[in-house]
Short mmCIF file of C-alpha atoms in Angstrom, two decimals:
data_model
loop_
_atom_site.label_atom_id
_atom_site.label_comp_id
_atom_site.label_asym_id
_atom_site.label_seq_id
_atom_site.Cartn_x
_atom_site.Cartn_y
_atom_site.Cartn_z
CA MET A 1 -23.94 26.99 -37.79
CA SER A 2 -20.04 27.98 -36.39
CA GLU A 3 -22.05 28.86 -32.58
CA THR A 4 -23.16 25.46 -32.97
CA LEU A 5 -20.22 23.98 -34.14
CA THR A 6 -18.16 25.82 -31.56
CA VAL A 7 -19.74 24.05 -28.63
CA ASP A 8 -19.82 20.93 -30.34
CA ARG A 9 -16.36 21.44 -30.42
CA ALA A 10 -16.00 22.63 -26.54
CA PRO A 11 -16.20 19.04 -25.00
CA ALA A 12 -14.20 17.84 -27.43
CA ARG A 13 -11.50 20.13 -26.74
CA ARG A 14 -11.59 20.05 -22.84
CA THR A 15 -10.96 16.39 -23.22
CA SER A 16 -7.74 16.83 -24.86
CA ARG A 17 -7.04 19.28 -22.81
CA ARG A 18 -7.35 16.68 -19.65
CA ILE A 19 -5.18 13.67 -21.64
CA GLY A 20 -2.94 16.11 -22.41
CA TRP A 21 -2.66 17.14 -18.78
CA ASN A 22 -2.89 13.45 -16.78
CA ALA A 23 0.44 12.39 -19.60
CA VAL A 24 2.56 15.11 -17.80
CA LEU A 25 1.37 14.00 -14.64
CA PHE A 26 1.97 10.56 -15.34
CA LEU A 27 5.34 11.07 -17.14
CA GLY A 28 6.26 13.72 -13.72
CA LEU A 29 4.82 10.39 -11.19
CA VAL A 30 7.10 8.80 -13.69
CA VAL A 31 10.71 10.81 -13.23
CA GLY A 32 9.28 11.84 -9.65
CA LEU A 33 9.83 7.79 -9.42
CA VAL A 34 13.08 7.36 -10.41
CA VAL A 35 14.35 10.44 -8.83
CA LEU A 36 13.36 9.05 -5.30
CA PHE A 37 15.03 5.70 -6.49
CA LEU A 38 18.44 6.99 -7.27
CA LEU A 39 18.15 8.97 -4.10
CA GLU A 40 16.87 5.96 -1.96
CA VAL A 41 19.85 3.72 -3.35
CA THR A 42 22.90 6.82 -3.80
CA LEU A 43 22.05 8.54 0.77
CA GLY A 44 22.28 6.83 3.74
CA SER A 45 24.65 6.65 6.51
CA VAL A 46 27.50 5.57 4.11
CA ARG A 47 27.41 8.34 0.84
CA ILE A 48 28.16 6.68 -2.45
CA PRO A 49 28.47 9.02 -5.21
CA LEU A 50 26.11 8.29 -7.94
CA ALA A 51 28.64 7.74 -10.79
CA ASP A 52 29.64 4.35 -8.66
CA VAL A 53 25.62 3.21 -7.81
CA VAL A 54 24.43 3.92 -11.84
CA SER A 55 27.91 1.60 -12.39
CA ILE A 56 27.19 -1.03 -9.52
CA LEU A 57 23.98 -1.38 -11.10
CA ALA A 58 25.28 -2.08 -14.24
CA GLY A 59 27.61 -4.88 -12.94
CA GLU A 60 30.80 -2.58 -12.96
CA THR A 61 33.25 -2.63 -10.33
CA PRO A 62 32.99 0.47 -7.51
CA ASP A 63 35.66 2.29 -6.14
CA ARG A 64 35.37 0.60 -2.95
CA ALA A 65 34.43 -3.27 -3.48
CA SER A 66 31.95 -2.05 0.21
CA TRP A 67 29.58 -0.25 -2.09
CA ALA A 68 28.73 -3.28 -4.01
CA GLN A 69 27.66 -4.85 -1.23
CA ILE A 70 26.23 -1.49 0.74
CA VAL A 71 24.14 -1.60 -2.73
CA TRP A 72 23.43 -4.85 -3.82
CA GLU A 73 22.37 -6.06 0.00
CA PHE A 74 21.09 -3.33 1.67
CA ARG A 75 19.49 -0.36 -0.57
CA LEU A 76 18.52 -1.93 -3.97
CA PRO A 77 15.99 -4.69 -1.54
CA ARG A 78 15.15 -2.06 -0.11
CA ALA A 79 14.29 0.02 -2.65
CA VAL A 80 11.96 -2.68 -5.02
CA THR A 81 10.39 -4.02 -1.82
CA ALA A 82 9.60 -0.17 -1.15
CA ILE A 83 8.03 -0.20 -4.29
CA PHE A 84 6.05 -2.82 -4.93
CA GLY A 85 5.06 -2.62 -1.30
CA GLY A 86 3.59 1.10 -1.71
CA ALA A 87 1.80 -0.16 -4.83
CA GLY A 88 0.31 -2.65 -3.15
CA LEU A 89 -1.18 -1.10 0.04
CA ALA A 90 -2.39 1.54 -2.35
CA VAL A 91 -3.92 -0.41 -4.99
CA CYS A 92 -5.99 -2.34 -1.92
CA GLY A 93 -7.22 1.25 -0.21
CA LEU A 94 -9.02 1.85 -3.72
CA LEU A 95 -10.58 -1.47 -3.94
CA LEU A 96 -11.81 -1.37 -0.44
CA GLN A 97 -13.52 2.56 -0.71
CA THR A 98 -14.88 1.61 -4.13
CA LEU A 99 -16.41 -1.64 -2.86
CA PHE A 100 -17.28 -0.46 0.08
CA ARG A 101 -18.13 3.30 -1.33
CA ASN A 102 -17.08 4.69 2.04
CA PRO A 103 -14.13 7.28 1.16
CA LEU A 104 -11.96 6.04 4.85
CA ALA A 105 -12.38 2.61 4.15
CA GLY A 106 -8.39 1.12 3.86
CA PRO A 107 -7.02 -1.98 4.78
CA TRP A 108 -5.82 -0.32 8.00
CA VAL A 109 -8.45 1.44 8.64
CA LEU A 110 -10.86 -1.84 8.64
CA GLY A 111 -8.44 -4.57 10.57
CA VAL A 112 -6.91 -6.25 7.35
CA LEU A 113 -3.66 -5.53 8.52
CA ASP A 114 -3.54 -6.62 11.44
CA GLY A 115 -5.92 -9.54 10.63
CA ALA A 116 -2.95 -10.40 8.43
CA ALA A 117 -0.83 -10.11 11.40
CA VAL A 118 -2.71 -12.36 13.10
CA GLY A 119 -1.78 -14.95 10.49
CA VAL A 120 1.75 -14.44 10.86
CA ALA A 121 1.65 -14.74 14.18
CA LEU A 122 -0.23 -17.99 14.11
CA ILE A 123 2.70 -19.36 12.03
CA VAL A 124 5.19 -18.46 14.44
CA TRP A 125 2.96 -20.25 16.73
CA ALA A 126 2.15 -23.10 15.04
CA ALA A 127 5.89 -23.44 14.39
CA ALA A 128 7.20 -22.56 17.53
CA SER A 129 4.55 -25.70 19.10
CA ALA A 130 5.69 -28.14 16.38
CA GLY A 131 9.42 -27.35 17.97
CA LEU A 132 11.44 -26.05 15.04
CA ALA A 133 13.70 -22.97 15.27
CA SER A 134 13.87 -20.35 16.25
CA PHE A 135 11.73 -17.66 14.07
CA GLY A 136 14.97 -15.65 13.31
CA PRO A 137 14.55 -13.42 10.20
CA PHE A 138 11.43 -15.70 9.24
CA HIS A 139 14.08 -17.73 6.88
CA VAL A 140 13.27 -20.79 9.30
CA LEU A 141 9.61 -20.77 9.18
CA GLY A 142 9.48 -20.42 4.58
CA ASP A 143 8.80 -17.56 3.52
CA LEU A 144 5.41 -18.76 1.33
CA SER A 145 4.20 -20.21 4.92
CA LEU A 146 4.58 -16.42 5.92
CA ALA A 147 2.24 -14.78 3.01
CA PHE A 148 -0.14 -17.79 3.14
CA GLY A 149 -0.62 -17.32 7.17
CA SER A 150 -0.75 -13.71 6.49
CA THR A 151 -3.01 -13.76 3.12
CA VAL A 152 -5.11 -16.35 4.89
CA GLY A 153 -5.28 -13.47 8.25
CA ALA A 154 -6.00 -10.76 5.67
CA CYS A 155 -8.91 -12.55 4.04
CA SER A 156 -10.35 -13.80 7.28
CA MET A 157 -11.07 -10.04 8.80
CA LEU A 158 -12.03 -8.74 4.75
CA GLY A 159 -14.53 -11.61 5.11
CA LEU A 160 -16.22 -10.05 8.35
CA VAL A 161 -15.70 -6.71 7.18
CA ALA A 162 -18.10 -7.96 4.15
CA VAL A 163 -20.55 -9.46 6.16
CA VAL A 164 -20.90 -6.73 8.97
CA ALA A 165 -20.90 -3.86 5.72
CA ARG A 166 -23.59 -5.19 4.49
CA ARG A 167 -26.03 -4.82 8.14
CA VAL A 168 -24.55 -1.70 8.97
CA SER A 169 -23.76 2.30 7.67
CA THR A 170 -20.53 3.81 6.57
CA VAL A 171 -19.73 5.30 9.56
CA THR A 172 -20.42 2.26 11.61
CA LEU A 173 -18.18 0.34 9.71
CA LEU A 174 -15.72 2.30 10.40
CA VAL A 175 -16.41 1.77 14.21
CA ALA A 176 -16.63 -2.25 13.48
CA GLY A 177 -13.48 -2.03 11.69
CA ILE A 178 -11.35 0.01 14.33
CA MET A 179 -13.26 -3.08 16.66
CA MET A 180 -11.88 -5.62 14.90
CA ALA A 181 -8.67 -4.20 14.68
CA ALA A 182 -8.28 -3.83 18.45
CA ILE A 183 -9.03 -8.19 18.45
CA ALA A 184 -6.44 -8.92 16.52
CA LYS A 185 -4.30 -6.69 18.67
CA SER A 186 -5.27 -8.56 21.19
CA LEU A 187 -5.34 -11.69 19.72
CA LEU A 188 -1.58 -10.82 18.70
CA SER A 189 -0.86 -9.94 22.33
CA LEU A 190 -2.33 -13.60 23.81
CA LEU A 191 0.21 -15.01 21.11
CA PHE A 192 2.81 -13.41 22.40
CA HIS A 193 2.76 -15.43 25.26
CA PHE A 194 2.95 -18.87 24.15
CA ILE A 195 6.91 -18.56 21.37
CA ASP A 196 10.13 -17.80 23.35
CA GLU A 197 11.51 -14.37 23.84
CA THR A 198 13.94 -13.92 20.36
CA ASP A 199 10.82 -14.66 18.19
CA ALA A 200 8.34 -12.04 20.23
CA ARG A 201 11.27 -9.77 20.24
CA VAL A 202 11.60 -9.96 16.17
CA MET A 203 7.92 -9.35 15.64
CA LEU A 204 7.52 -7.09 18.43
CA ASN A 205 9.89 -5.16 15.95
CA TRP A 206 8.12 -6.40 12.57
CA LEU A 207 4.89 -4.79 13.58
CA ASP A 208 6.72 -1.60 13.73
CA GLY A 209 6.52 -1.82 9.58
CA SER A 210 9.61 -1.58 7.59
CA PHE A 211 10.76 -2.02 4.37
CA ALA A 212 14.94 -2.14 5.26
CA SER A 213 14.48 -6.40 6.04
CA VAL A 214 13.16 -7.75 3.45
CA THR A 215 15.73 -10.38 1.69
CA TRP A 216 16.37 -11.16 -1.45
CA ASP A 217 14.42 -14.36 -1.14
CA GLN A 218 11.40 -13.01 0.23
CA ILE A 219 11.79 -10.18 -2.53
CA GLY A 220 11.01 -13.64 -4.59
CA VAL A 221 7.71 -13.80 -2.91
CA LEU A 222 6.51 -10.31 -2.98
CA VAL A 223 7.23 -9.70 -6.34
CA PRO A 224 5.62 -12.04 -8.17
CA VAL A 225 2.75 -12.38 -6.05
CA SER A 226 2.39 -8.13 -5.85
CA ALA A 227 2.72 -7.74 -9.87
CA VAL A 228 0.09 -10.78 -9.89
CA GLY A 229 -2.48 -8.86 -7.52
CA LEU A 230 -1.43 -5.66 -9.29
CA LEU A 231 -2.27 -6.68 -12.90
CA ALA A 232 -4.97 -8.34 -11.43
CA ALA A 233 -6.57 -5.22 -9.80
CA LEU A 234 -5.41 -3.14 -13.43
CA ALA A 235 -7.95 -5.43 -15.21
CA MET A 236 -10.74 -4.50 -13.11
CA VAL A 237 -11.49 -0.65 -13.86
CA LYS A 238 -14.18 -1.32 -15.96
CA PRO A 239 -16.44 -3.42 -13.29
CA LEU A 240 -14.89 -0.61 -11.14
CA ASN A 241 -16.56 1.90 -12.51
CA ALA A 242 -19.70 0.61 -12.59
CA LEU A 243 -19.99 -0.42 -9.59
CA LEU A 244 -19.11 3.55 -8.22
CA LEU A 245 -22.83 3.94 -9.63
CA GLY A 246 -24.25 1.42 -7.56
CA GLU A 247 -24.60 -2.12 -7.98
CA ARG A 248 -28.26 -2.35 -8.97
CA TYR A 249 -26.91 -0.33 -11.73
CA ALA A 250 -23.82 -2.07 -12.48
CA ALA A 251 -26.02 -4.97 -12.24
CA SER A 252 -27.57 -3.82 -15.38
CA LEU A 253 -24.34 -2.70 -17.08
CA GLY A 254 -24.05 -6.61 -17.47
CA VAL A 255 -21.29 -6.40 -14.41
CA GLY A 256 -21.20 -9.75 -12.63
CA VAL A 257 -21.34 -7.57 -9.12
CA GLY A 258 -20.88 -10.88 -7.23
CA ARG A 259 -17.88 -11.75 -8.91
CA ALA A 260 -16.71 -8.68 -8.66
CA ARG A 261 -16.75 -7.75 -5.27
CA LEU A 262 -14.99 -11.34 -4.55
CA LEU A 263 -12.42 -10.56 -7.09
CA CYS A 264 -11.74 -7.21 -5.02
CA LEU A 265 -12.02 -9.23 -1.58
CA ALA A 266 -9.06 -11.30 -3.28
CA MET A 267 -7.57 -9.07 -4.58
CA THR A 268 -6.67 -6.96 -1.23
CA ALA A 269 -6.09 -10.09 0.30
CA VAL A 270 -3.43 -11.17 -1.72
CA LEU A 271 -2.03 -7.77 -1.57
CA THR A 272 -2.21 -7.04 2.35
CA GLY A 273 -1.10 -10.72 3.04
CA SER A 274 2.00 -10.81 0.61
CA VAL A 275 3.07 -7.26 1.73
CA THR A 276 2.81 -7.29 5.63
CA ALA A 277 4.18 -10.60 6.49
CA PHE A 278 7.51 -9.45 4.80
CA CYS A 279 7.11 -5.67 6.03
CA GLY A 280 5.00 -5.93 8.57
CA PRO A 281 1.88 -3.65 9.69
CA ILE A 282 2.43 -0.15 6.98
CA ALA A 283 0.11 2.36 8.38
CA PHE A 284 -2.14 4.86 6.04
CA LEU A 285 -0.77 4.26 3.05
CA GLY A 286 -3.57 2.57 1.44
CA LEU A 287 -5.97 5.03 2.76
CA ALA A 288 -4.51 8.09 1.67
CA VAL A 289 -2.73 7.60 -1.77
CA PRO A 290 -6.65 7.30 -3.21
CA HIS A 291 -7.82 10.41 -1.92
CA LEU A 292 -4.39 12.41 -3.41
CA CYS A 293 -4.51 10.83 -7.03
CA ARG A 294 -8.54 11.91 -6.99
CA GLY A 295 -7.45 15.31 -5.59
CA LEU A 296 -4.32 15.07 -8.26
CA PHE A 297 -6.11 14.02 -11.07
CA ASN A 298 -9.26 15.33 -10.35
CA THR A 299 -11.27 12.31 -11.34
CA SER A 300 -12.94 8.66 -9.79
CA ASP A 301 -12.69 6.92 -13.40
CA HIS A 302 -10.35 4.15 -12.36
CA ARG A 303 -8.83 3.60 -15.96
CA VAL A 304 -6.66 7.18 -14.73
CA LEU A 305 -7.01 5.78 -10.53
CA MET A 306 -5.15 2.31 -10.46
CA PRO A 307 -2.06 3.47 -12.34
CA ALA A 308 -2.19 6.31 -10.56
CA VAL A 309 -2.25 4.83 -7.57
CA VAL A 310 0.21 2.28 -8.16
CA LEU A 311 2.57 4.95 -9.62
CA VAL A 312 2.07 6.90 -6.15
CA GLY A 313 1.70 4.51 -3.67
CA ALA A 314 5.15 3.61 -5.20
CA THR A 315 6.55 7.26 -5.09
CA LEU A 316 5.36 7.93 -1.58
CA ALA A 317 6.39 4.75 -0.26
CA LEU A 318 10.09 5.20 -1.80
CA GLY A 319 10.02 8.75 -0.13
CA ALA A 320 8.84 7.59 3.27
CA ASP A 321 11.63 5.38 3.74
CA LEU A 322 14.07 7.29 2.47
CA VAL A 323 13.39 10.02 5.30
CA THR A 324 13.14 6.97 7.59
CA HIS A 325 17.83 5.68 6.48
CA MET A 326 18.30 9.74 5.95
CA PRO A 327 21.81 9.82 9.00
CA TRP A 328 19.66 11.32 11.58
CA ALA A 329 22.02 12.64 14.06
CA ARG A 330 20.21 11.61 17.22
CA GLN A 331 17.11 9.32 16.65
CA PHE A 332 15.74 6.02 14.25
CA LEU A 333 12.68 7.58 12.67
CA HIS A 334 9.86 4.64 12.01
CA LEU A 335 8.46 4.10 9.00
CA ASN A 336 5.09 4.17 9.98
CA THR A 337 5.55 7.73 11.79
CA VAL A 338 6.26 9.11 8.54
CA THR A 339 3.15 7.28 6.82
CA SER A 340 1.69 8.90 9.56
CA MET A 341 2.02 12.02 9.48
CA ILE A 342 1.05 11.53 5.35
CA GLY A 343 -1.72 10.19 6.26
CA ALA A 344 -3.55 11.94 9.15
CA PRO A 345 -3.51 14.87 7.74
CA VAL A 346 -5.06 13.53 4.41
CA VAL A 347 -7.82 11.37 7.64
CA LEU A 348 -8.36 15.28 8.73
CA TRP A 349 -8.71 16.98 5.45
CA LEU A 350 -11.36 14.64 4.62
CA VAL A 351 -13.61 14.78 8.04
CA LEU A 352 -12.70 18.32 7.83
CA ARG A 353 -14.87 19.00 4.40
CA ARG A 354 -17.68 16.71 5.13
CA ARG A 355 -19.24 17.88 7.66
CA HIS A 356 -21.63 15.56 8.43
CA LEU A 357 -20.35 12.32 8.80
CA ARG A 358 -23.23 10.51 7.39
CA SER A 359 -22.51 12.23 3.90
CA LEU A 360 -19.73 10.10 3.39
CA GLU A 361 -19.73 8.27 0.86
CA LEU A 362 -17.79 8.49 -2.71
#
């Protein structure tokens, strides 16, 4: 009898330990995010003491007036953008990997970021054709129009990927995504011939990807849109868990598979479009973060993965951006250089761990 009770309680103890471990991990991620946020607004070419940063954020006057300007106009917008941009792209990666049952799916790999970039370029080209003012730092065209164009571009590319995914294998879908990204890049180059030199130079800098040039007006668009997309993704955890078991099984559980797929694609388009419109294409975050979270929490349960991906995505984006604006002596470091150094090893690890590419399934 006592042996039976011991056996019955073993799974409960393991579950309890797992919940406790997850709570510790989430607490550690929140602490890490707060620490990186403070470092982001403290460190840079001008070092501002942490006590003064805290007083500035509290609305008090620091020892030097220029410090308040640096924090409010440069570092704080950058930190807020990195948090929402990283979280949004990471959630997009999780949605696409679950939807296509492909561990190498992501907004960058499947060409969704390039589709969004084409949408922005078309808005710029349309404005130039209409004789509007120079592209400048985006505000002349209107932040909403850029976000709209970027979302439409991402949505168009996702539609193509969804159609192709029904006809090809997992590996072929990746090849098709790379080819569609190449086509989108060609369209971008073509559009550069129809806009003036100043706009083209601004767009080339934007294509490098950065959280640094986003203004408070643009954050006023990015944050609400991203928040809606993230909350909608958090509400999708049950259908996503069902989709992991296959569409037929999900349908047998009462999940509206077509509706769930459409919502996933819509959320991905909105999140990718809003982030790319103001930050440019950011590589690898969407691909790498979901895998880091699966390894960290040792689960595929989206009730755990979805909030984890939000926190890890925001933390990694903050960390990557912090590295780029450290006071390097000689070189300027691009954001995509840092994110590639994080994401590329994850992709190599995935490929080497699953030696037979035909077995690439979640």
